[in-house]
Coordinates of C-alpha atoms in Angstrom, one line a residue:
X31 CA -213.1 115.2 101.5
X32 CA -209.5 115.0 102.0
X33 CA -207.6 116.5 105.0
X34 CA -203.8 116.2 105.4
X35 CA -202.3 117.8 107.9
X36 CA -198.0 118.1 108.0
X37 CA -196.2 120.3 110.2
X38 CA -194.2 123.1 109.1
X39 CA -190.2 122.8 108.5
X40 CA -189.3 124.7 111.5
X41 CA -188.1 124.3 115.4
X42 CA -191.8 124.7 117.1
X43 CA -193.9 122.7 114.7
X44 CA -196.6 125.0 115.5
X45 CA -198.2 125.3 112.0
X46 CA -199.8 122.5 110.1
X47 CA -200.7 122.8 106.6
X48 CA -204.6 121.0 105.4
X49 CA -205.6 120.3 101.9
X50 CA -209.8 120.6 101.9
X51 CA -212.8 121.2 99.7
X52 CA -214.0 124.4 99.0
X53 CA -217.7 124.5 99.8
X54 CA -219.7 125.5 97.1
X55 CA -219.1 129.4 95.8
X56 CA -222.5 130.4 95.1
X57 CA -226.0 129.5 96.2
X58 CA -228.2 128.7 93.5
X59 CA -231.6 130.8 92.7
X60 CA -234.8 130.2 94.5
X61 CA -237.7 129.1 93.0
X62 CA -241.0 128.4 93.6
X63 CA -243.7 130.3 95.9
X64 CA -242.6 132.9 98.5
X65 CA -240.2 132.2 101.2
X66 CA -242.1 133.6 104.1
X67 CA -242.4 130.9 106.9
X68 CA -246.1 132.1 107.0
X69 CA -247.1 132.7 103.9
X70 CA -250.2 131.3 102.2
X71 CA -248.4 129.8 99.1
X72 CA -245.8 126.9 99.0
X73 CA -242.3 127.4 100.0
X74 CA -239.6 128.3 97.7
X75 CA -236.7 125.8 97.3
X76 CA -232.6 126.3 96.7
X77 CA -230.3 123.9 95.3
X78 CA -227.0 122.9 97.2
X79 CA -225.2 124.8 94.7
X80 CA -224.7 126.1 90.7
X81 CA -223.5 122.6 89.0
X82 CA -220.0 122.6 88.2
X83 CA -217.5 119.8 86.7
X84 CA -215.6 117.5 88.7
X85 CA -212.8 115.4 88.6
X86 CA -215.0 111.9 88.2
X87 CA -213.5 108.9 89.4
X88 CA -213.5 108.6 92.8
X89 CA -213.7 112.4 93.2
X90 CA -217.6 112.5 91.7
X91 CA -219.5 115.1 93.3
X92 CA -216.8 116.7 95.1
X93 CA -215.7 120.3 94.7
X94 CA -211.8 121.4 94.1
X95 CA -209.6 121.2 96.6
X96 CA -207.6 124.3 98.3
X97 CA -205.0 125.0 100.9
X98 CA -205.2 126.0 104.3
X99 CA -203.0 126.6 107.3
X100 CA -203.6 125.8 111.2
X101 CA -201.5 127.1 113.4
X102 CA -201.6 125.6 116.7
X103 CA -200.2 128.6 118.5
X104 CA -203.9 130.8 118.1
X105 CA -205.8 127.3 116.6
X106 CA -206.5 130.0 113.7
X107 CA -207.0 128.5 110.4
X108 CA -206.3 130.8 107.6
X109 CA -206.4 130.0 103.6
X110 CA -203.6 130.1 102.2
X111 CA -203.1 133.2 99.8
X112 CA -202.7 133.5 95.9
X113 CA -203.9 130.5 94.9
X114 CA -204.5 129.7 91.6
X115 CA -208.2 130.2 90.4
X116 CA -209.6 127.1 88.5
X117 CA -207.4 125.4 89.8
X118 CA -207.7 121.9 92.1
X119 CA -204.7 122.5 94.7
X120 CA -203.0 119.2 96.2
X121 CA -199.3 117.7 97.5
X122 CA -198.4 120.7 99.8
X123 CA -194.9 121.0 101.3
X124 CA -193.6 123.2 104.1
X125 CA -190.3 125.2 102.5
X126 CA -187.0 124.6 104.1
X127 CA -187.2 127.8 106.2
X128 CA -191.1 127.3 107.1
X129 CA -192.2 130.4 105.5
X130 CA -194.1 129.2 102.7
X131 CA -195.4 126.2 100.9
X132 CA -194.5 124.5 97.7
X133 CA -197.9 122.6 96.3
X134 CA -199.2 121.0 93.0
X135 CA -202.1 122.6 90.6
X136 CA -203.7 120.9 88.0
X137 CA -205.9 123.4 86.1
X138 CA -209.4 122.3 85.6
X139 CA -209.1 123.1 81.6
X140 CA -206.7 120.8 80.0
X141 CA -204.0 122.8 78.7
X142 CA -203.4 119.4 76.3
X143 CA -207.3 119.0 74.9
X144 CA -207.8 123.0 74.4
X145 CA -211.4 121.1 72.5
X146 CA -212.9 120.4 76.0
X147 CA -213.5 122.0 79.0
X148 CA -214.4 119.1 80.8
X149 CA -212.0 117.9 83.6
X150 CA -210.9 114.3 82.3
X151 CA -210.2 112.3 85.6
X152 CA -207.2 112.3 87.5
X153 CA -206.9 109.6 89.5
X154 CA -206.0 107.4 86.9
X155 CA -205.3 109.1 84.3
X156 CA -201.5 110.5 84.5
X157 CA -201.3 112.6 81.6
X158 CA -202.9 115.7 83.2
X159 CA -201.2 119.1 83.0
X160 CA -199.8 120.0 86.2
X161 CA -197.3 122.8 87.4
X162 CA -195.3 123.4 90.5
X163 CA -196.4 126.8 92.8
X164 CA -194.7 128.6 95.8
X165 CA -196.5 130.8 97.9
X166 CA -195.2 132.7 101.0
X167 CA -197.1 131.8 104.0
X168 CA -197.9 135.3 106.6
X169 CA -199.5 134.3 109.8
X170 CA -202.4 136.4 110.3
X171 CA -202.0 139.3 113.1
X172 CA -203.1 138.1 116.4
X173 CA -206.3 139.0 117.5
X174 CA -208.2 139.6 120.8
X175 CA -209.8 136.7 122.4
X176 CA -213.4 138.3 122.1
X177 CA -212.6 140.3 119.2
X178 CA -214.9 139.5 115.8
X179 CA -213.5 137.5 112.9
X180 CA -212.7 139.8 110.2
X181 CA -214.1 138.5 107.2
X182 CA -212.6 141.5 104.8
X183 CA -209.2 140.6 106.0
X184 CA -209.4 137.0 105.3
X185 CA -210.4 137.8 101.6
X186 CA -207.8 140.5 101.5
X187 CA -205.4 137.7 102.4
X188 CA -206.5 135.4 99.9
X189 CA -206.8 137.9 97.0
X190 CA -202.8 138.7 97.3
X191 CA -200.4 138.3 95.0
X192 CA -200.7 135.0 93.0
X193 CA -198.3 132.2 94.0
X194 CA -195.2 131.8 91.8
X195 CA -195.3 129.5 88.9
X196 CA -192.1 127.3 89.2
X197 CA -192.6 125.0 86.3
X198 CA -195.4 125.7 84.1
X199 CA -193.4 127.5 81.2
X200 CA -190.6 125.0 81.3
X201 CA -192.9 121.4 81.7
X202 CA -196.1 120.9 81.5
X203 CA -196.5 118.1 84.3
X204 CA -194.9 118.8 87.6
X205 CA -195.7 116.9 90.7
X206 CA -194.5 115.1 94.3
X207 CA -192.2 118.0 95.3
X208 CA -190.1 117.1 97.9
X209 CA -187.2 119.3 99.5
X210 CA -183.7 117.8 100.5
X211 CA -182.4 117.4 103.9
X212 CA -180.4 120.4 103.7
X213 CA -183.2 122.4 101.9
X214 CA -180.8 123.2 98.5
X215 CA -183.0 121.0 96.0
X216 CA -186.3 120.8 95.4
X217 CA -186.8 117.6 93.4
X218 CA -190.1 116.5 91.9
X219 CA -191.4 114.2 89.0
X220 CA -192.8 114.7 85.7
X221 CA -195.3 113.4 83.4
X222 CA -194.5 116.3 80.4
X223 CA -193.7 113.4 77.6
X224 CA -197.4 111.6 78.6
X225 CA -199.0 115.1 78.5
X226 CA -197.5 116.0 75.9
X227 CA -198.8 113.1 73.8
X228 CA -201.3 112.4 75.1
X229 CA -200.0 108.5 76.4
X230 CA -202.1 107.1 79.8
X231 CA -199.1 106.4 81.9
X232 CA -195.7 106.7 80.1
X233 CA -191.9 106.4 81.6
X234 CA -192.0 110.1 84.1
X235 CA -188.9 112.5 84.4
X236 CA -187.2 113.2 87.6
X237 CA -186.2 117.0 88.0
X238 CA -184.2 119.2 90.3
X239 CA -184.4 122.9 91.4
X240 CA -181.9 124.9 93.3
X241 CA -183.8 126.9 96.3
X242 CA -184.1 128.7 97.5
X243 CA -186.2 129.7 93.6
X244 CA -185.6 133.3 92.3
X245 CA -188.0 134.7 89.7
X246 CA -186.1 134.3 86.0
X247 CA -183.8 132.1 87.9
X248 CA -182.4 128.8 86.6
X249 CA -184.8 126.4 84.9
X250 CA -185.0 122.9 86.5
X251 CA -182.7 120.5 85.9
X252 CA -183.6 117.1 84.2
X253 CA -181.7 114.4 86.2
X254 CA -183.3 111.3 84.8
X255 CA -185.1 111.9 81.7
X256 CA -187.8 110.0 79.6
X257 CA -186.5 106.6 78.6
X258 CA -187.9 105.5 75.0
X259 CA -186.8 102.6 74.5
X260 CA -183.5 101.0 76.8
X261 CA -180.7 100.7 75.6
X262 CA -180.6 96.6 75.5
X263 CA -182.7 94.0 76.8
X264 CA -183.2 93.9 80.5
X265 CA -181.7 97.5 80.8
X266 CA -182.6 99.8 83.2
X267 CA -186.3 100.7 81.6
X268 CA -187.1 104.5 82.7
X269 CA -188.9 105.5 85.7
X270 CA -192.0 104.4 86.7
X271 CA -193.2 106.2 89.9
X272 CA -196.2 108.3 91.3
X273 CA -194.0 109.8 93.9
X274 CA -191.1 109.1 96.8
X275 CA -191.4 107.4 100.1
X276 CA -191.2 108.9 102.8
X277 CA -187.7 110.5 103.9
X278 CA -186.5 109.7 100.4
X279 CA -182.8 111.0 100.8
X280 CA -179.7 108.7 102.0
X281 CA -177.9 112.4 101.8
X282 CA -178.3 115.7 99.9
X283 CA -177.3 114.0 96.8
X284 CA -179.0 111.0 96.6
X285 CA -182.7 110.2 96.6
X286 CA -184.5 106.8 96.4
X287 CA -187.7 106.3 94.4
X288 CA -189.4 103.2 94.2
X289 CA -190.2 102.1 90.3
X290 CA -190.9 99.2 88.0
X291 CA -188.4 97.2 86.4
X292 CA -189.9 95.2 83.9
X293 CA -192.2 92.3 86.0
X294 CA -190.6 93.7 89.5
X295 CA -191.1 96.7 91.7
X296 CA -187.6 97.8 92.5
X297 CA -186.1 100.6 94.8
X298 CA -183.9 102.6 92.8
X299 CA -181.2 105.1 93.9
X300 CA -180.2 108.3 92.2
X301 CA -177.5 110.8 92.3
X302 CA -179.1 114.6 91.7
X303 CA -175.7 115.8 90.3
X304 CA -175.1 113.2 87.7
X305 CA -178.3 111.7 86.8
X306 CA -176.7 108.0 87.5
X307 CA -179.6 105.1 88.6
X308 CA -178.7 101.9 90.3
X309 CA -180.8 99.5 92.0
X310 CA -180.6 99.2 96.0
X311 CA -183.1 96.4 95.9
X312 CA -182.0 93.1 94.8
X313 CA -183.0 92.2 90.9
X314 CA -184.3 89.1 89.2
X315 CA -188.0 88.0 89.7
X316 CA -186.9 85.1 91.9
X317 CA -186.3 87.5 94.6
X318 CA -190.0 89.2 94.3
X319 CA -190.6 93.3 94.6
X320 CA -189.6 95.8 96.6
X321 CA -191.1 98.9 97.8
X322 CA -188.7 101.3 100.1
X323 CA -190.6 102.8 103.2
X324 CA -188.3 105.5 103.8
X325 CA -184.7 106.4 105.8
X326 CA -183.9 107.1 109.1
X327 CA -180.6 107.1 111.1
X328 CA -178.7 105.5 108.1
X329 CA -181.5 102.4 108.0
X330 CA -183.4 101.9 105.0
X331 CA -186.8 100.2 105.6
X332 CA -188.2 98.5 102.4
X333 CA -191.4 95.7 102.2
X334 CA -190.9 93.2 99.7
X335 CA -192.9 90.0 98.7
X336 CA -192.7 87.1 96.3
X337 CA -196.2 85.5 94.3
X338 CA -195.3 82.6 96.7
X339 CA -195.0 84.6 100.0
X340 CA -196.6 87.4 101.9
X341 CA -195.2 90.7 102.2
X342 CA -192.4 90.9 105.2
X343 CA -190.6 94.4 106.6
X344 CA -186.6 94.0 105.9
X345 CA -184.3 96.9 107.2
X346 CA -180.7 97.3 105.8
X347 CA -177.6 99.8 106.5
X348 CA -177.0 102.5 104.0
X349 CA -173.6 102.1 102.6
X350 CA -171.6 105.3 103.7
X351 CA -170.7 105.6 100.1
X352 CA -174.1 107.4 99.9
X353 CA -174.9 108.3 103.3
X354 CA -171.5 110.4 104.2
X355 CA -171.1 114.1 103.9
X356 CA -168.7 113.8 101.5
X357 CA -170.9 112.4 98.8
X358 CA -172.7 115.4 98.6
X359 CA -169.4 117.7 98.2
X360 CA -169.3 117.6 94.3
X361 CA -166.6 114.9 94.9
X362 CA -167.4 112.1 92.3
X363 CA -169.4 109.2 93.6
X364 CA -169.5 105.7 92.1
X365 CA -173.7 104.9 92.5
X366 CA -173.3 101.7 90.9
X367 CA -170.4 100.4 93.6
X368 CA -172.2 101.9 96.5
X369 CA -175.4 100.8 95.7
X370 CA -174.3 97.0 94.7
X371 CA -174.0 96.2 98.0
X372 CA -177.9 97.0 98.8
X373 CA -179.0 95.2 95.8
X374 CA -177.2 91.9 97.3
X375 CA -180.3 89.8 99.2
X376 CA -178.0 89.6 102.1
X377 CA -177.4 92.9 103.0
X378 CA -181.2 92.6 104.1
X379 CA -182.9 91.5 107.6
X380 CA -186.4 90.9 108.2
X381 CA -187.3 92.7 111.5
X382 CA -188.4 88.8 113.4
X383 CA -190.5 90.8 116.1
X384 CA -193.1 91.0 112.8
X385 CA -192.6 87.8 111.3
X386 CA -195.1 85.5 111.7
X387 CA -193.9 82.1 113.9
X388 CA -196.1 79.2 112.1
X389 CA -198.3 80.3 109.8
X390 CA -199.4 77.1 109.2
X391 CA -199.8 75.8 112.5
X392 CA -202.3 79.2 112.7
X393 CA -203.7 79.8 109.3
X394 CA -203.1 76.5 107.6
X395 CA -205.6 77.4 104.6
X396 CA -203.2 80.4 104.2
X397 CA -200.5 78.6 104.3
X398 CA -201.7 76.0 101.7
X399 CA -202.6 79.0 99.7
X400 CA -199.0 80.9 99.6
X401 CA -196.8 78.1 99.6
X402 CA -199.1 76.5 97.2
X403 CA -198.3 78.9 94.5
X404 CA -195.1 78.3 91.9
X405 CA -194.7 81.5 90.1
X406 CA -192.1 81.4 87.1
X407 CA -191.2 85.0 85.2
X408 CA -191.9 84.1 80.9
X409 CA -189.7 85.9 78.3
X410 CA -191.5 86.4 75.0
X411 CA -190.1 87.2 71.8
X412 CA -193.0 88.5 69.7
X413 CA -193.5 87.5 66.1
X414 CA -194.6 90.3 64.6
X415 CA -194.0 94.2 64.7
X416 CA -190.6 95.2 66.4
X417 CA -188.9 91.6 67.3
X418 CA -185.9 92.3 69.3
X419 CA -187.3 93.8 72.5
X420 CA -189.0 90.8 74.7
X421 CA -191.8 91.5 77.1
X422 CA -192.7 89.8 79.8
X423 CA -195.5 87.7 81.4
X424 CA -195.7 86.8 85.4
X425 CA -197.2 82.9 85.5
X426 CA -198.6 81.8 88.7
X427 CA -199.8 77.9 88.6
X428 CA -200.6 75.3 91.4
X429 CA -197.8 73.5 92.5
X430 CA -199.3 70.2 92.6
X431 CA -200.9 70.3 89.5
X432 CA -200.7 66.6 87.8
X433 CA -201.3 67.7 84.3
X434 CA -202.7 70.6 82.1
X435 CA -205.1 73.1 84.3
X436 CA -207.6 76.1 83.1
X437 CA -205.3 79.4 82.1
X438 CA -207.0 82.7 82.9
X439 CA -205.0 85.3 80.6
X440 CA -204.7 89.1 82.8
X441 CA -204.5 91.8 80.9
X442 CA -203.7 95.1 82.8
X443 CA -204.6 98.3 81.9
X444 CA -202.9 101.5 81.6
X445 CA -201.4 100.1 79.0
X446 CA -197.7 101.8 79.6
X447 CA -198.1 99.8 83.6
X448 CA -197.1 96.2 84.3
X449 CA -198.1 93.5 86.4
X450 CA -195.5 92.9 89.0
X451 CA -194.6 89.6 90.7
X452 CA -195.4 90.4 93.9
X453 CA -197.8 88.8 96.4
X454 CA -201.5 89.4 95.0
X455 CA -204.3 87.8 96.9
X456 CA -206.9 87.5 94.4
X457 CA -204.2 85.3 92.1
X458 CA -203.5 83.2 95.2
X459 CA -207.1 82.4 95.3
X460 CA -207.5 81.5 91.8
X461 CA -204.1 79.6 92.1
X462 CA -206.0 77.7 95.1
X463 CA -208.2 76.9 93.2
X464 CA -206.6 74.9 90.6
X465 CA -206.6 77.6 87.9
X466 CA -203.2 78.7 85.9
X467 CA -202.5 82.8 85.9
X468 CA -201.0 84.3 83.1
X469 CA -200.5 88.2 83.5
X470 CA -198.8 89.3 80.0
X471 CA -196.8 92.5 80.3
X472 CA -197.4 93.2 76.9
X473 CA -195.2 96.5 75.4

């Protein structure tokens, strides 16, 4: 079961939003003898509840997940009202004014394989139908301390009018809503071109909507659509992301998003009115992969780490190019200028109070381990099929190697993911142990 509790967008923080598992809806029949506690014949028996399909994975045997609402002023939990039926209900967020919430549903049909009614996974599998829903939240009247719970008004409650579909007749993947500081955007992510055909884990969309939402209103906007194919060889290869970190913005116009750029996890910035992306994390594999942590008071936190070292916390200033008011005035803003000075490796500090003072005085083993590792980045040319688009392949080998060592060939799956080079244990071990790693980032 999964709980997450957030607190609403407003001055008290007194209401908390929870995402948990239904418990079953129906008992199941009884069978065998009578059910009297003294009767002569055998008990009858009950299931735990009518079977039903799950999501598999690492959701197997667990029921669909809803939404509910604590609020800490009464400690009254209440469902939250018009949910979707057949529906698993996930990635709730409090709207700007703290009235309502703005949450994912992924139907339990696939909209995309009308064949099957089975639920097909949906942990890894990306290319699930999806949709955006808003529904107004209405704390329940207060009660008397010793008064009864009313069970017909809680069902009242959640038989009211369905939530609002935002997305489902313009895409059909929408996910990892997230509003802006000033509440005028609502910007999510989109897996529409892999539902649509059917791909495991294609480039995603990133997508914009003007709130507060009106019924027959404006359509999102796409700010950073699909990416085929780049435009040249080592161009900036389409988003790959499952969602934003935390306190994404640098200001109401830009967001950061952390993504793959060919073999290297990279922070990327984007402005919502033009749909322009530049890096804020330095490129080239000698510099390892990044992952932003979030914002806060005009400092960007980000973790990076290289094959050949363990991951360390950096902190940089957001240039005020992005970070200033008047970026988000519809005055034009240069992304690539303001964004080259994050992407320079010394605009970034590693917070020493984390850093760790000898690691090889302490943990030599590790230390023989990481710093025992030379990782180089291939470039292949293939030899058949389409031959001017390289790909990629990360090589980790032991450093004191004296001639020709055992290769073991990693092959990732997906197959539309990549292998970043980035500090990953289990090649360090095999590196330690004398063996070559070769993960190919085949197309």
């Amino acid at each position: 079961m999964q709980d997450i509790l957030s607190p609403a967008a407003e001055p008290q923080h007194a209401r908390f939003h929870r995402q948990t598992i239904l418990p079953p809806p129906e008992k199941t029949p009884q069978w065998g003898g009578a059910d009297a506690k003294d009767a002569a014949a055998p008990r009858g028996w009950r299931g735990v509840a009518a079977a039903q399909e799950d999501w598999g994975e690492l959701n197997t045997g667990k029921g669909a997940p809803a939404l509910f609402v604590l609020d800490a002023g009464g400690w009254t939990v209440t469902k939250l009202a018009g949910l979707p039926e057949d529906h698993s209900c996930g990635q709730p967020v409090w709207t700007p004014d703290g009235a309502g919430l703005v949450f994912v549903a992924w139907p339990h049909a696939p909209l995309n394989f009308p064949a099957t009614k089975r639920r097909l996974g949906i942990v890894f599998c990306y290319n699930r139908p999806c949709s955006l829903f808003h529904a107004p939240y209405a704390p329940p009247p207060a009660a008397s301390k010793d008064a009864e719970p009313d069970a017909g008004a809680a069902d009242a409650a959640a038989e009211a009018a369905p939530a609002e579909d935002l997305t489902g007749g313009q895409l059909l993947s929408a996910f990892a809503p997230v509003f802006s500081p000033e509440g005028g955007r609502l910007v999510f992510l989109s897996q529409d071109a892999a539902a649509r055909s059917g791909v495991h884990s294609g480039t995603v969309s990133l997508h914009s909507l003007g709130w507060p939402s009106s019924e027959g209103g404006p359509a999102a906007k796409t700010v950073v659509p699909v990416i085929a194919r780049p435009a040249s060889p080592g161009s900036f290869p389409g988003l790959y992301a499952g969602g934003f970190p935390e306190a994404a913005f640098l200001s109401e116009r830009v967001v950061l998003v952390n993504s793959q750029w060919y073999s290297q996890g990279v922070a990327l910035a984007v402005d919502l009115e033009t749909g322009a992306v530049a890096p804020v994390t330095p490129l080239g594999a000698e510099h390892g992969s990044w992952t932003v942590q979030g914002v806060c008071n005009g400092v960007i936190a980000a973790v990076a780490s290289r094959p050949s070292s363990l991951p360390e916390l950096l902190l940089a200033a957001a240039p005020l190019d992005l970070s200033a008011p008047a970026a988000d005035a519809g005055s034009p803003l240069d992304l690539l200028a303001a964004a080259a000075a994050l992407s320079a490796p010394s605009a970034w500090r590693p917070v020493a109070e984390l850093a760790v003072a000898d690691l090889a005085a302490s943990l030599p083993d590790a230390a023989a381990a990481v710093e025992g590792v030379e990782a180089v980045l291939m470039e292949i040319k293939p030899t058949t099929g389409d031959k001017t688009l390289t790909f990629q392949s990360v090589v980790q080998a032991p450093k004191d190697r004296s001639g020709p060592c055992p290769v073991i060939v990693f092959p990732h799956g997906g197959p539309h993911t990549a292998v970043a080079a980035n500090y990953y244990m289990p090649f360090a071990f095999l590196t330690r142990l004398g063996y070559c790693v070769v993960a190919v980032n085949y197309r």
